[in-house]
Coordinates of C-alpha atoms in Angstrom, one line a residue:
M1 CA -4.6 7.5 -23.9
K2 CA -6.8 7.1 -20.7
I3 CA -7.0 3.4 -21.4
V4 CA -3.2 3.2 -21.3
W5 CA -3.2 4.8 -17.9
L6 CA -5.8 2.6 -16.6
V7 CA -3.8 -0.6 -17.8
L8 CA -0.8 1.1 -16.2
A9 CA -2.8 1.5 -13.0
G10 CA -3.8 -2.2 -13.0
V11 CA -0.3 -3.3 -13.7
I12 CA 1.4 -1.5 -10.6
S13 CA -1.3 -2.0 -8.3
G14 CA -1.3 -5.8 -9.2
V15 CA 2.3 -6.0 -8.7
I16 CA 2.3 -4.0 -5.4
G17 CA -0.8 -5.8 -4.2
G18 CA 0.4 -9.2 -5.0
M19 CA 3.4 -8.4 -2.7
G20 CA 1.0 -7.9 0.0
M21 CA 1.9 -4.1 0.2
G22 CA -1.5 -2.8 -0.8
G23 CA -1.9 -2.0 -4.3
G24 CA -4.2 1.1 -3.3
T25 CA -1.4 3.0 -2.0
L26 CA -0.6 3.6 -5.7
L27 CA -3.6 2.9 -7.6
I28 CA -5.8 5.6 -5.7
P29 CA -3.2 8.4 -6.3
I30 CA -2.9 7.2 -10.1
L31 CA -6.7 7.8 -10.3
T32 CA -7.1 10.9 -8.6
I33 CA -3.9 12.6 -9.8
F34 CA -3.4 11.4 -13.5
L35 CA -6.9 10.1 -14.3
S36 CA -9.0 13.0 -12.6
F37 CA -11.4 10.9 -10.5
N38 CA -12.6 12.3 -7.3
Q39 CA -11.3 10.5 -4.1
K40 CA -14.5 8.4 -3.3
N41 CA -14.7 6.9 -6.8
A42 CA -11.0 6.2 -6.9
Q43 CA -11.6 4.5 -3.3
A44 CA -14.3 2.4 -4.6
I45 CA -12.7 1.3 -8.0
N46 CA -9.7 0.3 -5.8
L47 CA -11.7 -2.0 -3.5
L48 CA -13.4 -3.5 -6.6
A49 CA -10.0 -4.0 -8.2
F50 CA -8.7 -5.5 -4.9
I51 CA -11.0 -8.4 -4.2
P52 CA -10.0 -10.4 -7.3
M53 CA -6.2 -9.4 -7.0
S54 CA -6.0 -10.3 -3.3
I55 CA -7.9 -13.6 -4.1
V56 CA -5.4 -14.6 -6.6
A57 CA -2.4 -13.5 -4.3
L58 CA -4.0 -15.2 -1.4
I59 CA -4.1 -18.4 -3.1
I60 CA -0.5 -18.1 -4.0
H61 CA 0.5 -17.2 -0.5
I62 CA -1.6 -19.9 1.0
K63 CA 0.1 -22.6 -1.4
N64 CA 3.6 -21.1 -0.5
K65 CA 2.6 -21.8 3.5
L66 CA 2.7 -18.0 4.2
V67 CA -0.6 -17.3 5.6
D68 CA -1.2 -17.8 9.3
F69 CA -4.9 -18.2 9.8
K70 CA -4.7 -17.9 13.7
V71 CA -3.4 -14.3 13.3
G72 CA -5.4 -13.5 10.3
T73 CA -8.9 -14.7 11.7
P74 CA -9.3 -11.9 14.3
I75 CA -7.9 -9.2 12.0
I76 CA -10.5 -10.2 9.3
C77 CA -13.3 -10.2 12.0
V78 CA -12.6 -6.9 13.4
G79 CA -11.6 -5.5 9.9
I80 CA -15.1 -6.5 8.3
V81 CA -16.9 -4.6 11.2
F82 CA -14.9 -1.2 10.9
S83 CA -14.9 -1.5 7.0
V84 CA -18.6 -1.0 7.4
I85 CA -18.0 1.7 9.8
G86 CA -15.4 3.3 7.6
S87 CA -17.6 3.1 4.5
L88 CA -20.3 4.8 5.9
L89 CA -18.2 7.6 7.3
A90 CA -16.6 8.1 3.8
D91 CA -20.1 8.8 2.5
Y92 CA -20.3 11.7 4.8
L93 CA -16.9 13.2 4.2
R94 CA -16.3 15.7 1.5
N95 CA -13.7 14.5 -1.3
E96 CA -11.3 17.1 -0.4
L97 CA -11.1 16.1 3.2
L98 CA -10.8 12.2 2.2
Q99 CA -7.8 13.3 0.0
K100 CA -6.0 14.9 2.8
I101 CA -6.8 12.2 5.2
F102 CA -5.3 9.8 2.6
A103 CA -2.4 12.1 1.8
V104 CA -1.6 12.3 5.6
F105 CA -1.7 8.3 5.9
L106 CA 0.6 7.8 2.8
L107 CA 3.1 10.6 4.4
L108 CA 3.0 8.6 7.8
V109 CA 3.5 5.4 5.9
G110 CA 6.5 6.7 3.9
L111 CA 8.2 8.1 7.1
N112 CA 7.8 5.1 9.0
Q113 CA 9.5 3.2 6.1
A114 CA 12.1 6.0 5.8
I115 CA 12.9 5.6 9.7
H116 CA 12.9 1.9 9.5
A117 CA 15.5 1.6 6.5
I118 CA 17.7 4.3 8.1
C119 CA 17.9 2.3 11.2
L120 CA 18.5 -0.8 9.4
M121 CA 21.5 0.9 7.5
I122 CA 22.7 2.1 11.0
K123 CA 22.4 -1.5 12.7
K124 CA 24.1 -2.8 9.7
K125 CA 27.0 -0.6 9.5
K126 CA 27.7 -1.2 13.2
K127 CA 28.0 -5.0 12.3
S128 CA 30.0 -4.6 9.2
P129 CA 32.2 -1.2 9.1
K130 CA 33.3 -1.8 5.6
K131 CA 34.5 1.0 3.4
G132 CA 31.9 1.8 0.6
Y133 CA 29.3 0.1 2.7
Y134 CA 26.4 2.5 1.9
F135 CA 27.1 2.0 -1.9
K136 CA 26.6 -1.6 -1.5
I137 CA 23.0 -1.6 -0.1
F138 CA 21.9 0.3 -3.2
I139 CA 23.6 -1.8 -5.6
K140 CA 22.2 -5.1 -4.0

């Protein structure tokens, strides 16, 4: 049964990661909640899985001319430096604290997405005040 969960975790994180949304936001909770991995192991497995998935997705996005290297290069350079710092910091933190930090991060991301979606619905409603508009948003 565990292999089914691992395959499902790969499918979900691959699809989400391929869209550029970060498959780890789902892979890490799947590994920790459903498969009882500790937070540090789940994060390490996520990083290992992320590399080949992101390479494939990046190749496709480059072919579709969606990658702006002028924007990406400074982000990559700074990100590499701080990924070393974050990895060293994660070694010193307890699993329970890492879980709480990750949970707060996910809550903030979810809250941000909810606020953004509500603002878009309000903005679209002001432009097109049609009866039954809110139902059309969810049907599309």
